[in-house]
PDB file of C-alpha atoms (C1' of nucleotides) in Angstrom:
ATOM      1  CA  MET A   1       5.213  -2.936 -31.707  1.00  0.00           C
ATOM      2  CA  PRO A   2       3.645  -4.267 -28.608  1.00  0.00           C
ATOM      3  CA  ARG A   3       5.437  -1.787 -25.064  1.00  0.00           C
ATOM      4  CA  SER A   4       4.647  -3.390 -22.316  1.00  0.00           C
ATOM      5  CA  PHE A   5       6.846  -6.815 -21.789  1.00  0.00           C
ATOM      6  CA  LEU A   6       3.983  -7.757 -20.138  1.00  0.00           C
ATOM      7  CA  VAL A   7       2.558  -8.786 -22.711  1.00  0.00           C
ATOM      8  CA  LYS A   8       2.848 -12.567 -23.695  1.00  0.00           C
ATOM      9  CA  LYS A   9       3.497 -13.608 -27.237  1.00  0.00           C
ATOM     10  CA  HIS A  10       2.193 -17.051 -27.198  1.00  0.00           C
ATOM     11  CA  PHE A  11       1.068 -19.760 -24.727  1.00  0.00           C
ATOM     12  CA  ASN A  12      -3.046 -21.112 -25.368  1.00  0.00           C
ATOM     13  CA  ALA A  13      -4.818 -17.698 -27.139  1.00  0.00           C
ATOM     14  CA  SER A  14      -7.815 -20.037 -26.566  1.00  0.00           C
ATOM     15  CA  LYS A  15      -8.128 -19.009 -22.893  1.00  0.00           C
ATOM     16  CA  LYS A  16     -10.516 -16.083 -21.945  1.00  0.00           C
ATOM     17  CA  PRO A  17     -11.323 -14.562 -19.180  1.00  0.00           C
ATOM     18  CA  ASN A  18     -15.106 -13.656 -18.019  1.00  0.00           C
ATOM     19  CA  TYR A  19     -15.561  -9.932 -19.592  1.00  0.00           C
ATOM     20  CA  SER A  20     -18.434  -9.739 -17.479  1.00  0.00           C
ATOM     21  CA  GLU A  21     -16.505  -9.144 -15.033  1.00  0.00           C
ATOM     22  CA  LEU A  22     -14.033  -6.926 -16.850  1.00  0.00           C
ATOM     23  CA  ASP A  23     -16.573  -4.461 -17.275  1.00  0.00           C
ATOM     24  CA  THR A  24     -15.709  -1.116 -16.255  1.00  0.00           C
ATOM     25  CA  HIS A  25     -18.363   1.800 -15.359  1.00  0.00           C
ATOM     26  CA  THR A  26     -17.340   5.332 -17.295  1.00  0.00           C
ATOM     27  CA  VAL A  27     -15.772   7.332 -14.557  1.00  0.00           C
ATOM     28  CA  ILE A  28     -16.874  11.044 -14.222  1.00  0.00           C
ATOM     29  CA  ILE A  29     -14.659  13.399 -13.647  1.00  0.00           C
ATOM     30  CA  SER A  30     -15.303  16.456 -10.955  1.00  0.00           C
ATOM     31  CA  PRO A  31     -17.962  18.518 -11.642  1.00  0.00           C
ATOM     32  CA  TYR A  32     -15.868  21.877 -10.949  1.00  0.00           C
ATOM     33  CA  LEU A  33     -13.584  20.455 -13.744  1.00  0.00           C
ATOM     34  CA  TYR A  34     -16.565  21.093 -16.139  1.00  0.00           C
ATOM     35  CA  GLU A  35     -17.900  24.625 -14.506  1.00  0.00           C
ATOM     36  CA  SER A  36     -16.972  26.116 -16.948  1.00  0.00           C
ATOM     37  CA  TYR A  37     -17.993  24.149 -19.669  1.00  0.00           C
ATOM     38  CA  PRO A  38     -21.620  23.890 -19.723  1.00  0.00           C
ATOM     39  CA  MET A  39     -21.995  21.585 -22.593  1.00  0.00           C
ATOM     40  CA  PRO A  40     -23.908  18.451 -22.277  1.00  0.00           C
ATOM     41  CA  VAL A  41     -23.284  14.459 -21.478  1.00  0.00           C
ATOM     42  CA  ILE A  42     -21.909  13.425 -24.878  1.00  0.00           C
ATOM     43  CA  PRO A  43     -23.089   9.923 -25.435  1.00  0.00           C
ATOM     44  CA  GLN A  44     -20.612   7.180 -25.291  1.00  0.00           C
ATOM     45  CA  PRO A  45     -19.714   5.431 -28.493  1.00  0.00           C
ATOM     46  CA  GLU A  46     -20.990   2.310 -28.817  1.00  0.00           C
ATOM     47  CA  ILE A  47     -17.747   0.172 -27.818  1.00  0.00           C
ATOM     48  CA  LEU A  48     -18.672   1.694 -24.649  1.00  0.00           C
ATOM     49  CA  SER A  49     -21.721   0.087 -24.576  1.00  0.00           C
ATOM     50  CA  SER A  50     -21.919  -3.119 -21.810  1.00  0.00           C
ATOM     51  CA  GLY A  51     -23.875  -5.442 -25.250  1.00  0.00           C
ATOM     52  CA  ALA A  52     -20.621  -4.783 -26.317  1.00  0.00           C
ATOM     53  CA  TYR A  53     -19.407  -7.557 -24.618  1.00  0.00           C
ATOM     54  CA  SER A  54     -20.508 -11.517 -24.345  1.00  0.00           C
ATOM     55  CA  PRO A  55     -20.090 -13.692 -21.307  1.00  0.00           C
ATOM     56  CA  ILE A  56     -17.472 -16.100 -21.660  1.00  0.00           C
ATOM     57  CA  THR A  57     -16.222 -18.999 -18.965  1.00  0.00           C
ATOM     58  CA  MET A  58     -13.530 -18.318 -17.145  1.00  0.00           C
ATOM     59  CA  TRP A  59     -11.277 -20.781 -17.741  1.00  0.00           C
ATOM     60  CA  THR A  60      -9.278 -22.637 -15.286  1.00  0.00           C
ATOM     61  CA  THR A  61      -5.188 -24.186 -15.769  1.00  0.00           C
ATOM     62  CA  ALA A  62      -4.537 -27.708 -13.418  1.00  0.00           C
ATOM     63  CA  ALA A  63      -2.277 -25.926 -10.677  1.00  0.00           C
ATOM     64  CA  PRO A  64       1.131 -27.319 -11.842  1.00  0.00           C
ATOM     65  CA  PHE A  65       3.436 -27.865  -8.678  1.00  0.00           C
ATOM     66  CA  HIS A  66       3.898 -23.954  -6.759  1.00  0.00           C
ATOM     67  CA  ALA A  67       6.855 -24.721  -4.827  1.00  0.00           C
ATOM     68  CA  PRO A  68       6.664 -21.996  -1.602  1.00  0.00           C
ATOM     69  CA  LEU A  69       8.662 -19.530  -1.981  1.00  0.00           C
ATOM     70  CA  PRO A  70      11.728 -18.828   0.508  1.00  0.00           C
ATOM     71  CA  SER A  71      10.644 -14.971   2.191  1.00  0.00           C
ATOM     72  CA  GLY A  72      12.445 -12.459   0.344  1.00  0.00           C
ATOM     73  CA  LEU A  73      12.526 -14.389  -2.906  1.00  0.00           C
ATOM     74  CA  SER A  74      10.562 -12.024  -5.166  1.00  0.00           C
ATOM     75  CA  SER A  75       7.922 -12.275  -7.483  1.00  0.00           C
ATOM     76  CA  LEU A  76       7.802 -12.182 -10.801  1.00  0.00           C
ATOM     77  CA  SER A  77       7.393  -8.475 -10.798  1.00  0.00           C
ATOM     78  CA  GLY A  78       9.371  -7.950  -8.264  1.00  0.00           C
ATOM     79  CA  TYR A  79      12.214  -9.408 -10.110  1.00  0.00           C
ATOM     80  CA  ALA A  80      11.183  -7.490 -13.197  1.00  0.00           C
ATOM     81  CA  SER A  81      11.132  -4.278 -10.942  1.00  0.00           C
ATOM     82  CA  SER A  82      14.761  -5.255  -9.348  1.00  0.00           C
ATOM     83  CA  LEU A  83      16.361  -4.779 -12.429  1.00  0.00           C
ATOM     84  CA  GLY A  84      14.517  -0.887 -12.242  1.00  0.00           C
ATOM     85  CA  ARG A  85      15.164   1.967 -14.010  1.00  0.00           C
ATOM     86  CA  VAL A  86      18.660   2.731 -12.814  1.00  0.00           C
ATOM     87  CA  SER A  87      19.764   3.937 -16.064  1.00  0.00           C
ATOM     88  CA  PRO A  88      17.673   4.846 -19.186  1.00  0.00           C
ATOM     89  CA  PRO A  89      17.822   2.154 -21.597  1.00  0.00           C
ATOM     90  CA  SER A  90      19.013   2.769 -24.195  1.00  0.00           C
ATOM     91  CA  PRO A  91      17.895   3.803 -27.707  1.00  0.00           C
ATOM     92  CA  SER A  92      19.092   0.564 -29.275  1.00  0.00           C
ATOM     93  CA  ASP A  93      17.362  -2.014 -27.135  1.00  0.00           C
ATOM     94  CA  THR A  94      13.607   0.052 -26.081  1.00  0.00           C
ATOM     95  CA  SER A  95      12.334  -3.034 -27.604  1.00  0.00           C
ATOM     96  CA  SER A  96      13.786  -5.365 -25.264  1.00  0.00           C
ATOM     97  CA  LYS A  97      10.863  -4.892 -22.416  1.00  0.00           C
ATOM     98  CA  ASP A  98       9.098  -6.839 -25.125  1.00  0.00           C
ATOM     99  CA  HIS A  99      10.855 -10.196 -23.980  1.00  0.00           C
ATOM    100  CA  SER A 100      11.792  -9.454 -20.265  1.00  0.00           C
ATOM    101  CA  GLY A 101       8.562 -11.114 -19.318  1.00  0.00           C
ATOM    102  CA  SER A 102       9.338 -14.378 -21.083  1.00  0.00           C
ATOM    103  CA  GLU A 103      12.909 -14.678 -20.855  1.00  0.00           C
ATOM    104  CA  SER A 104      15.352 -14.368 -18.368  1.00  0.00           C
ATOM    105  CA  PRO A 105      18.407 -11.838 -18.618  1.00  0.00           C
ATOM    106  CA  ILE A 106      19.556 -14.598 -16.062  1.00  0.00           C
ATOM    107  CA  SER A 107      21.457 -18.158 -17.243  1.00  0.00           C
ATOM    108  CA  ASP A 108      19.919 -21.098 -15.964  1.00  0.00           C
ATOM    109  CA  GLU A 109      24.291 -22.096 -14.996  1.00  0.00           C
ATOM    110  CA  GLU A 110      24.066 -18.584 -13.077  1.00  0.00           C
ATOM    111  CA  GLU A 111      21.176 -19.735 -10.806  1.00  0.00           C
ATOM    112  CA  ARG A 112      22.610 -22.929 -10.019  1.00  0.00           C
ATOM    113  CA  LEU A 113      26.004 -20.816  -9.400  1.00  0.00           C
ATOM    114  CA  GLN A 114      24.265 -18.377  -7.391  1.00  0.00           C
ATOM    115  CA  SER A 115      22.390 -20.864  -5.069  1.00  0.00           C
ATOM    116  CA  LYS A 116      26.030 -22.856  -4.461  1.00  0.00           C
ATOM    117  CA  LEU A 117      27.290 -19.256  -3.182  1.00  0.00           C
ATOM    118  CA  SER A 118      24.269 -19.011  -1.031  1.00  0.00           C
ATOM    119  CA  ASP A 119      24.181 -22.050   0.529  1.00  0.00           C
ATOM    120  CA  PRO A 120      26.376 -23.758   2.287  1.00  0.00           C
ATOM    121  CA  HIS A 121      25.164 -27.233   1.642  1.00  0.00           C
ATOM    122  CA  ALA A 122      24.998 -26.752  -2.040  1.00  0.00           C
ATOM    123  CA  ILE A 123      28.172 -28.145  -2.924  1.00  0.00           C
ATOM    124  CA  GLU A 124      26.175 -31.411  -1.994  1.00  0.00           C
ATOM    125  CA  ALA A 125      24.625 -33.396  -4.622  1.00  0.00           C
ATOM    126  CA  GLU A 126      21.817 -31.507  -6.732  1.00  0.00           C
ATOM    127  CA  LYS A 127      18.634 -33.179  -5.095  1.00  0.00           C
ATOM    128  CA  PHE A 128      16.719 -30.588  -6.197  1.00  0.00           C
ATOM    129  CA  GLN A 129      14.585 -31.818  -9.127  1.00  0.00           C
ATOM    130  CA  CYS A 130      11.905 -29.104 -11.182  1.00  0.00           C
ATOM    131  CA  SER A 131       9.447 -31.756 -12.011  1.00  0.00           C
ATOM    132  CA  LEU A 132       8.426 -29.999 -15.336  1.00  0.00           C
ATOM    133  CA  CYS A 133      12.319 -29.862 -17.078  1.00  0.00           C
ATOM    134  CA  SER A 134      13.962 -32.610 -14.928  1.00  0.00           C
ATOM    135  CA  LYS A 135      16.414 -30.156 -13.989  1.00  0.00           C
ATOM    136  CA  THR A 136      18.167 -30.103 -10.690  1.00  0.00           C
ATOM    137  CA  TYR A 137      19.632 -28.034  -8.063  1.00  0.00           C
ATOM    138  CA  SER A 138      21.432 -28.384  -5.705  1.00  0.00           C
ATOM    139  CA  THR A 139      19.299 -25.965  -3.084  1.00  0.00           C
ATOM    140  CA  PHE A 140      15.635 -25.664  -2.451  1.00  0.00           C
ATOM    141  CA  SER A 141      16.061 -22.067  -3.358  1.00  0.00           C
ATOM    142  CA  GLY A 142      17.786 -22.355  -6.385  1.00  0.00           C
ATOM    143  CA  LEU A 143      14.671 -24.819  -7.655  1.00  0.00           C
ATOM    144  CA  ALA A 144      12.121 -22.132  -6.781  1.00  0.00           C
ATOM    145  CA  LYS A 145      13.723 -19.396  -8.875  1.00  0.00           C
ATOM    146  CA  HIS A 146      14.146 -21.872 -11.321  1.00  0.00           C
ATOM    147  CA  LYS A 147      10.105 -22.285 -11.429  1.00  0.00           C
ATOM    148  CA  GLN A 148       9.249 -19.088 -10.474  1.00  0.00           C
ATOM    149  CA  LEU A 149      11.227 -17.799 -13.598  1.00  0.00           C
ATOM    150  CA  HIS A 150      11.023 -20.525 -16.379  1.00  0.00           C
ATOM    151  CA  CYS A 151       8.753 -23.360 -15.722  1.00  0.00           C
ATOM    152  CA  ASP A 152       6.113 -21.544 -13.509  1.00  0.00           C
ATOM    153  CA  ALA A 153       5.740 -18.780 -15.877  1.00  0.00           C
ATOM    154  CA  GLN A 154       5.533 -21.249 -19.312  1.00  0.00           C
ATOM    155  CA  SER A 155       2.836 -22.703 -17.612  1.00  0.00           C
ATOM    156  CA  ARG A 156       0.952 -19.867 -15.555  1.00  0.00           C
ATOM    157  CA  LYS A 157      -3.038 -18.823 -16.396  1.00  0.00           C
ATOM    158  CA  SER A 158      -2.841 -16.399 -19.312  1.00  0.00           C
ATOM    159  CA  PHE A 159      -4.652 -14.036 -19.542  1.00  0.00           C
ATOM    160  CA  SER A 160      -5.692 -12.496 -22.910  1.00  0.00           C
ATOM    161  CA  CYS A 161      -8.029  -9.884 -24.239  1.00  0.00           C
ATOM    162  CA  LYS A 162     -11.231  -9.999 -26.157  1.00  0.00           C
ATOM    163  CA  TYR A 163     -10.290  -7.366 -28.255  1.00  0.00           C
ATOM    164  CA  CYS A 164      -7.095  -7.846 -29.761  1.00  0.00           C
ATOM    165  CA  ASP A 165      -4.612 -10.973 -29.461  1.00  0.00           C
ATOM    166  CA  LYS A 166      -2.663  -9.810 -26.504  1.00  0.00           C
ATOM    167  CA  GLU A 167      -2.347 -11.630 -23.573  1.00  0.00           C
ATOM    168  CA  TYR A 168      -1.333 -10.479 -20.073  1.00  0.00           C
ATOM    169  CA  VAL A 169       0.074 -12.653 -16.968  1.00  0.00           C
ATOM    170  CA  SER A 170      -2.096 -11.252 -14.640  1.00  0.00           C
ATOM    171  CA  LEU A 171      -5.955 -10.500 -14.445  1.00  0.00           C
ATOM    172  CA  GLY A 172      -5.185  -7.122 -12.957  1.00  0.00           C
ATOM    173  CA  ALA A 173      -2.701  -6.313 -16.378  1.00  0.00           C
ATOM    174  CA  LEU A 174      -5.783  -7.674 -18.572  1.00  0.00           C
ATOM    175  CA  LYS A 175      -8.165  -5.568 -16.777  1.00  0.00           C
ATOM    176  CA  MET A 176      -6.160  -2.489 -17.732  1.00  0.00           C
ATOM    177  CA  HIS A 177      -5.548  -2.799 -20.561  1.00  0.00           C
ATOM    178  CA  ILE A 178      -9.202  -3.832 -21.134  1.00  0.00           C
ATOM    179  CA  ARG A 179      -9.297  -0.020 -20.513  1.00  0.00           C
ATOM    180  CA  THR A 180      -7.197   0.670 -23.761  1.00  0.00           C
ATOM    181  CA  HIS A 181     -10.436  -0.892 -25.484  1.00  0.00           C
ATOM    182  CA  THR A 182     -13.718  -0.225 -23.905  1.00  0.00           C
ATOM    183  CA  LEU A 183     -12.402   3.518 -23.104  1.00  0.00           C
ATOM    184  CA  PRO A 184     -14.947   4.139 -20.174  1.00  0.00           C
ATOM    185  CA  CYS A 185     -13.390   7.584 -19.121  1.00  0.00           C
ATOM    186  CA  VAL A 186     -15.486  10.155 -21.452  1.00  0.00           C
ATOM    187  CA  CYS A 187     -14.554  14.075 -22.063  1.00  0.00           C
ATOM    188  CA  LYS A 188     -17.842  16.008 -21.664  1.00  0.00           C
ATOM    189  CA  ILE A 189     -16.631  18.944 -23.073  1.00  0.00           C
ATOM    190  CA  CYS A 190     -15.487  17.360 -26.596  1.00  0.00           C
ATOM    191  CA  GLY A 191     -17.032  13.793 -26.172  1.00  0.00           C
ATOM    192  CA  LYS A 192     -13.222  12.275 -26.734  1.00  0.00           C
ATOM    193  CA  ALA A 193     -12.494   8.693 -24.228  1.00  0.00           C
ATOM    194  CA  PHE A 194      -9.571   7.689 -22.693  1.00  0.00           C
ATOM    195  CA  SER A 195      -8.882   4.321 -20.873  1.00  0.00           C
ATOM    196  CA  ARG A 196      -7.730   5.432 -17.568  1.00  0.00           C
ATOM    197  CA  PRO A 197      -9.038   8.855 -15.259  1.00  0.00           C
ATOM    198  CA  TRP A 198      -5.540  10.980 -15.223  1.00  0.00           C
ATOM    199  CA  LEU A 199      -5.746  10.528 -18.836  1.00  0.00           C
ATOM    200  CA  LEU A 200      -9.417  12.597 -19.346  1.00  0.00           C
ATOM    201  CA  GLN A 201      -7.316  14.667 -16.671  1.00  0.00           C
ATOM    202  CA  GLY A 202      -4.599  15.760 -18.400  1.00  0.00           C
ATOM    203  CA  HIS A 203      -6.962  15.840 -21.636  1.00  0.00           C
ATOM    204  CA  ILE A 204      -9.231  18.413 -20.108  1.00  0.00           C
ATOM    205  CA  ARG A 205      -6.172  20.939 -19.039  1.00  0.00           C
ATOM    206  CA  THR A 206      -6.127  21.326 -23.092  1.00  0.00           C
ATOM    207  CA  HIS A 207      -9.496  23.181 -22.559  1.00  0.00           C
ATOM    208  CA  THR A 208      -8.988  24.689 -19.103  1.00  0.00           C
ATOM    209  CA  GLY A 209      -5.656  25.891 -20.398  1.00  0.00           C
ATOM    210  CA  GLU A 210      -4.416  24.814 -16.720  1.00  0.00           C
ATOM    211  CA  LYS A 211      -0.188  23.922 -17.023  1.00  0.00           C
ATOM    212  CA  PRO A 212       0.386  23.059 -13.538  1.00  0.00           C
ATOM    213  CA  PHE A 213       3.928  21.393 -14.284  1.00  0.00           C
ATOM    214  CA  SER A 214       6.893  24.682 -14.195  1.00  0.00           C
ATOM    215  CA  CYS A 215      10.179  24.577 -15.600  1.00  0.00           C
ATOM    216  CA  PRO A 216      12.574  25.424 -12.459  1.00  0.00           C
ATOM    217  CA  HIS A 217      14.730  27.113 -15.362  1.00  0.00           C
ATOM    218  CA  CYS A 218      12.423  29.402 -17.263  1.00  0.00           C
ATOM    219  CA  ASN A 219       9.107  30.471 -17.266  1.00  0.00           C
ATOM    220  CA  ARG A 220       7.866  28.331 -19.125  1.00  0.00           C
ATOM    221  CA  ALA A 221       4.760  25.690 -18.364  1.00  0.00           C
ATOM    222  CA  PHE A 222       2.873  22.644 -18.957  1.00  0.00           C
ATOM    223  CA  ALA A 223       0.168  20.355 -18.540  1.00  0.00           C
ATOM    224  CA  ASP A 224       1.538  17.293 -18.788  1.00  0.00           C
ATOM    225  CA  ARG A 225       4.484  16.209 -17.042  1.00  0.00           C
ATOM    226  CA  SER A 226       6.027  14.198 -19.348  1.00  0.00           C
ATOM    227  CA  ASN A 227       6.626  17.170 -22.092  1.00  0.00           C
ATOM    228  CA  LEU A 228       7.989  19.312 -18.690  1.00  0.00           C
ATOM    229  CA  ARG A 229      10.838  16.576 -18.786  1.00  0.00           C
ATOM    230  CA  ALA A 230      11.292  16.359 -22.470  1.00  0.00           C
ATOM    231  CA  HIS A 231      11.796  20.456 -22.017  1.00  0.00           C
ATOM    232  CA  LEU A 232      14.119  20.659 -18.895  1.00  0.00           C
ATOM    233  CA  GLN A 233      16.412  18.016 -21.456  1.00  0.00           C
ATOM    234  CA  THR A 234      16.429  21.210 -23.453  1.00  0.00           C
ATOM    235  CA  HIS A 235      18.314  23.307 -20.301  1.00  0.00           C
ATOM    236  CA  SER A 236      20.927  19.961 -20.301  1.00  0.00           C
ATOM    237  CA  ASP A 237      24.023  20.425 -21.677  1.00  0.00           C
ATOM    238  CA  VAL A 238      24.218  17.012 -22.112  1.00  0.00           C
ATOM    239  CA  LYS A 239      20.822  15.627 -23.376  1.00  0.00           C
ATOM    240  CA  LYS A 240      19.326  11.912 -22.540  1.00  0.00           C
ATOM    241  CA  TYR A 241      20.308  10.245 -26.182  1.00  0.00           C
ATOM    242  CA  GLN A 242      23.751   9.304 -27.592  1.00  0.00           C
ATOM    243  CA  CYS A 243      24.755   8.240 -30.663  1.00  0.00           C
ATOM    244  CA  LYS A 244      27.177   5.175 -30.702  1.00  0.00           C
ATOM    245  CA  ASN A 245      28.742   7.096 -33.522  1.00  0.00           C
ATOM    246  CA  CYS A 246      29.057  10.690 -33.431  1.00  0.00           C
ATOM    247  CA  SER A 247      28.195  10.848 -30.018  1.00  0.00           C
ATOM    248  CA  LYS A 248      26.280  13.630 -30.733  1.00  0.00           C
ATOM    249  CA  THR A 249      23.554  13.824 -27.590  1.00  0.00           C
ATOM    250  CA  PHE A 250      19.661  14.428 -28.199  1.00  0.00           C
ATOM    251  CA  SER A 251      17.005  15.320 -25.501  1.00  0.00           C
ATOM    252  CA  ARG A 252      14.521  12.997 -27.253  1.00  0.00           C
ATOM    253  CA  MET A 253      15.426   9.306 -28.055  1.00  0.00           C
ATOM    254  CA  SER A 254      13.058  10.422 -31.787  1.00  0.00           C
ATOM    255  CA  LEU A 255      15.415  13.154 -32.363  1.00  0.00           C
ATOM    256  CA  LEU A 256      18.235  10.591 -32.422  1.00  0.00           C
ATOM    257  CA  HIS A 257      16.221   7.969 -34.559  1.00  0.00           C
ATOM    258  CA  LYS A 258      15.992  10.315 -37.276  1.00  0.00           C
ATOM    259  CA  HIS A 259      19.692  11.210 -36.416  1.00  0.00           C
ATOM    260  CA  GLU A 260      20.260   7.728 -37.297  1.00  0.00           C
ATOM    261  CA  GLU A 261      18.165   7.747 -40.566  1.00  0.00           C
ATOM    262  CA  SER A 262      19.876  10.472 -41.284  1.00  0.00           C
ATOM    263  CA  GLY A 263      23.071   8.647 -42.234  1.00  0.00           C
ATOM    264  CA  CYS A 264      25.092   9.557 -39.414  1.00  0.00           C
ATOM    265  CA  CYS A 265      26.099   5.215 -38.832  1.00  0.00           C
ATOM    266  CA  VAL A 266      25.985   4.656 -42.308  1.00  0.00           C
ATOM    267  CA  ALA A 267      28.218   7.755 -42.768  1.00  0.00           C
ATOM    268  CA  HIS A 268      30.294   5.715 -39.676  1.00  0.00           C
TER     269      HIS A 268
ATOM    270  C1'  DC B   1      15.733  18.984 -41.841  1.00  0.00           C
ATOM    271  C1'  DT B   2      16.526  19.464 -36.631  1.00  0.00           C
ATOM    272  C1'  DG B   3      14.465  20.625 -32.609  1.00  0.00           C
ATOM    273  C1'  DG B   4      11.189  21.657 -29.493  1.00  0.00           C
ATOM    274  C1'  DG B   5       6.338  21.425 -28.282  1.00  0.00           C
ATOM    275  C1'  DG B   6       1.373  19.360 -27.117  1.00  0.00           C
ATOM    276  C1'  DA B   7      -1.263  14.877 -26.961  1.00  0.00           C
ATOM    277  C1'  DC B   8      -1.764  11.453 -25.365  1.00  0.00           C
ATOM    278  C1'  DG B   9      -0.933   5.808 -24.495  1.00  0.00           C
ATOM    279  C1'  DG B  10       0.508   1.887 -21.581  1.00  0.00           C
ATOM    280  C1'  DG B  11       2.945  -0.621 -17.816  1.00  0.00           C
ATOM    281  C1'  DG B  12       4.599  -0.445 -13.267  1.00  0.00           C
ATOM    282  C1'  DC B  13       5.021   0.931  -8.659  1.00  0.00           C
ATOM    283  C1'  DC B  14       2.537   2.442  -4.607  1.00  0.00           C
ATOM    284  C1'  DC B  15      -0.809   2.767  -1.311  1.00  0.00           C
TER     285       DC B  15
ATOM    286  C1'  DT C   1      -7.457  -5.726  -5.412  1.00  0.00           C
ATOM    287  C1'  DG C   2      -7.873  -0.977  -7.661  1.00  0.00           C
ATOM    288  C1'  DG C   3      -7.305   3.815  -7.909  1.00  0.00           C
ATOM    289  C1'  DG C   4      -3.499   7.579  -8.281  1.00  0.00           C
ATOM    290  C1'  DC C   5       0.686   8.641 -10.207  1.00  0.00           C
ATOM    291  C1'  DC C   6       5.286   7.789 -12.311  1.00  0.00           C
ATOM    292  C1'  DC C   7       7.714   6.902 -16.067  1.00  0.00           C
ATOM    293  C1'  DC C   8       8.600   5.950 -20.760  1.00  0.00           C
ATOM    294  C1'  DG C   9       7.687   6.495 -25.261  1.00  0.00           C
ATOM    295  C1'  DT C  10       5.324   8.064 -29.502  1.00  0.00           C
ATOM    296  C1'  DC C  11       2.797  10.560 -33.298  1.00  0.00           C
ATOM    297  C1'  DC C  12       1.764  15.214 -34.864  1.00  0.00           C
ATOM    298  C1'  DC C  13       2.848  19.559 -35.735  1.00  0.00           C
ATOM    299  C1'  DC C  14       5.603  24.068 -36.396  1.00  0.00           C
ATOM    300  C1'  DA C  15       8.690  27.303 -35.903  1.00  0.00           C
TER     301       DA C  15
END
DNA sequence: CTGGGGACGGGGCCC
DNA sequence: TGGGCCCCGTCCCCA
């Protein structure tokens, strides 16, 4: 199950970026981190070899009509961020992220209604028509928003990974994903490779024993902030994840899942 | 079986 | 545009 909602699930899979431009270089972590470990540099796995890449012609897509967006109209990413992390996701919809990139929670009717509410002239005849799906809108902003959330998203370039079948809406997202295959950050101590420098730094803490994240409630310290966050739940009377049936709360979603799988939901 | 810690993956946000 | 960091999440292991 893909974790990212940027992963596209359809579109033209034949589109491939120029992977020769996506090559990343091995990241060298500050030498002081290795001062206590006079280990030789471990050769990178074969997958890290530049020879693993083959140049693929960068594609172009006939650009559809891109109406300039009015100021203040958020981009797709902005829209996604506007959904925000106001509240933790419910345990039952953890997969919802998988769809938010290609589907909008806002219906077309809602868009049109919002456009009318925000535009005093919106009551007039709807005169802004989408060139792609022929839907009409009474305001330019309504049309622009529709295109931003739907039609342009459908016709936007897709960036697919050569190592797997994932596709991304931006080259930057794809570049970042490619690193999960090339693993350019290699631990000099044990040779384990990571996709990002900070992942490697966190791994190095397992060698050094450094635990920079301390619990304010007890004396425990952690090398990983996420683990501290999970630990903090153990100090909370009301846990973050609650069973919908028996209202029992859990510090981790995995514990809630175990609880549900153990038969609580069946019993009700 | 349950709860918790350790290690890690990966996309988003911010600068 | 890219790097660093944040956050959410998973998997595994152990008490």
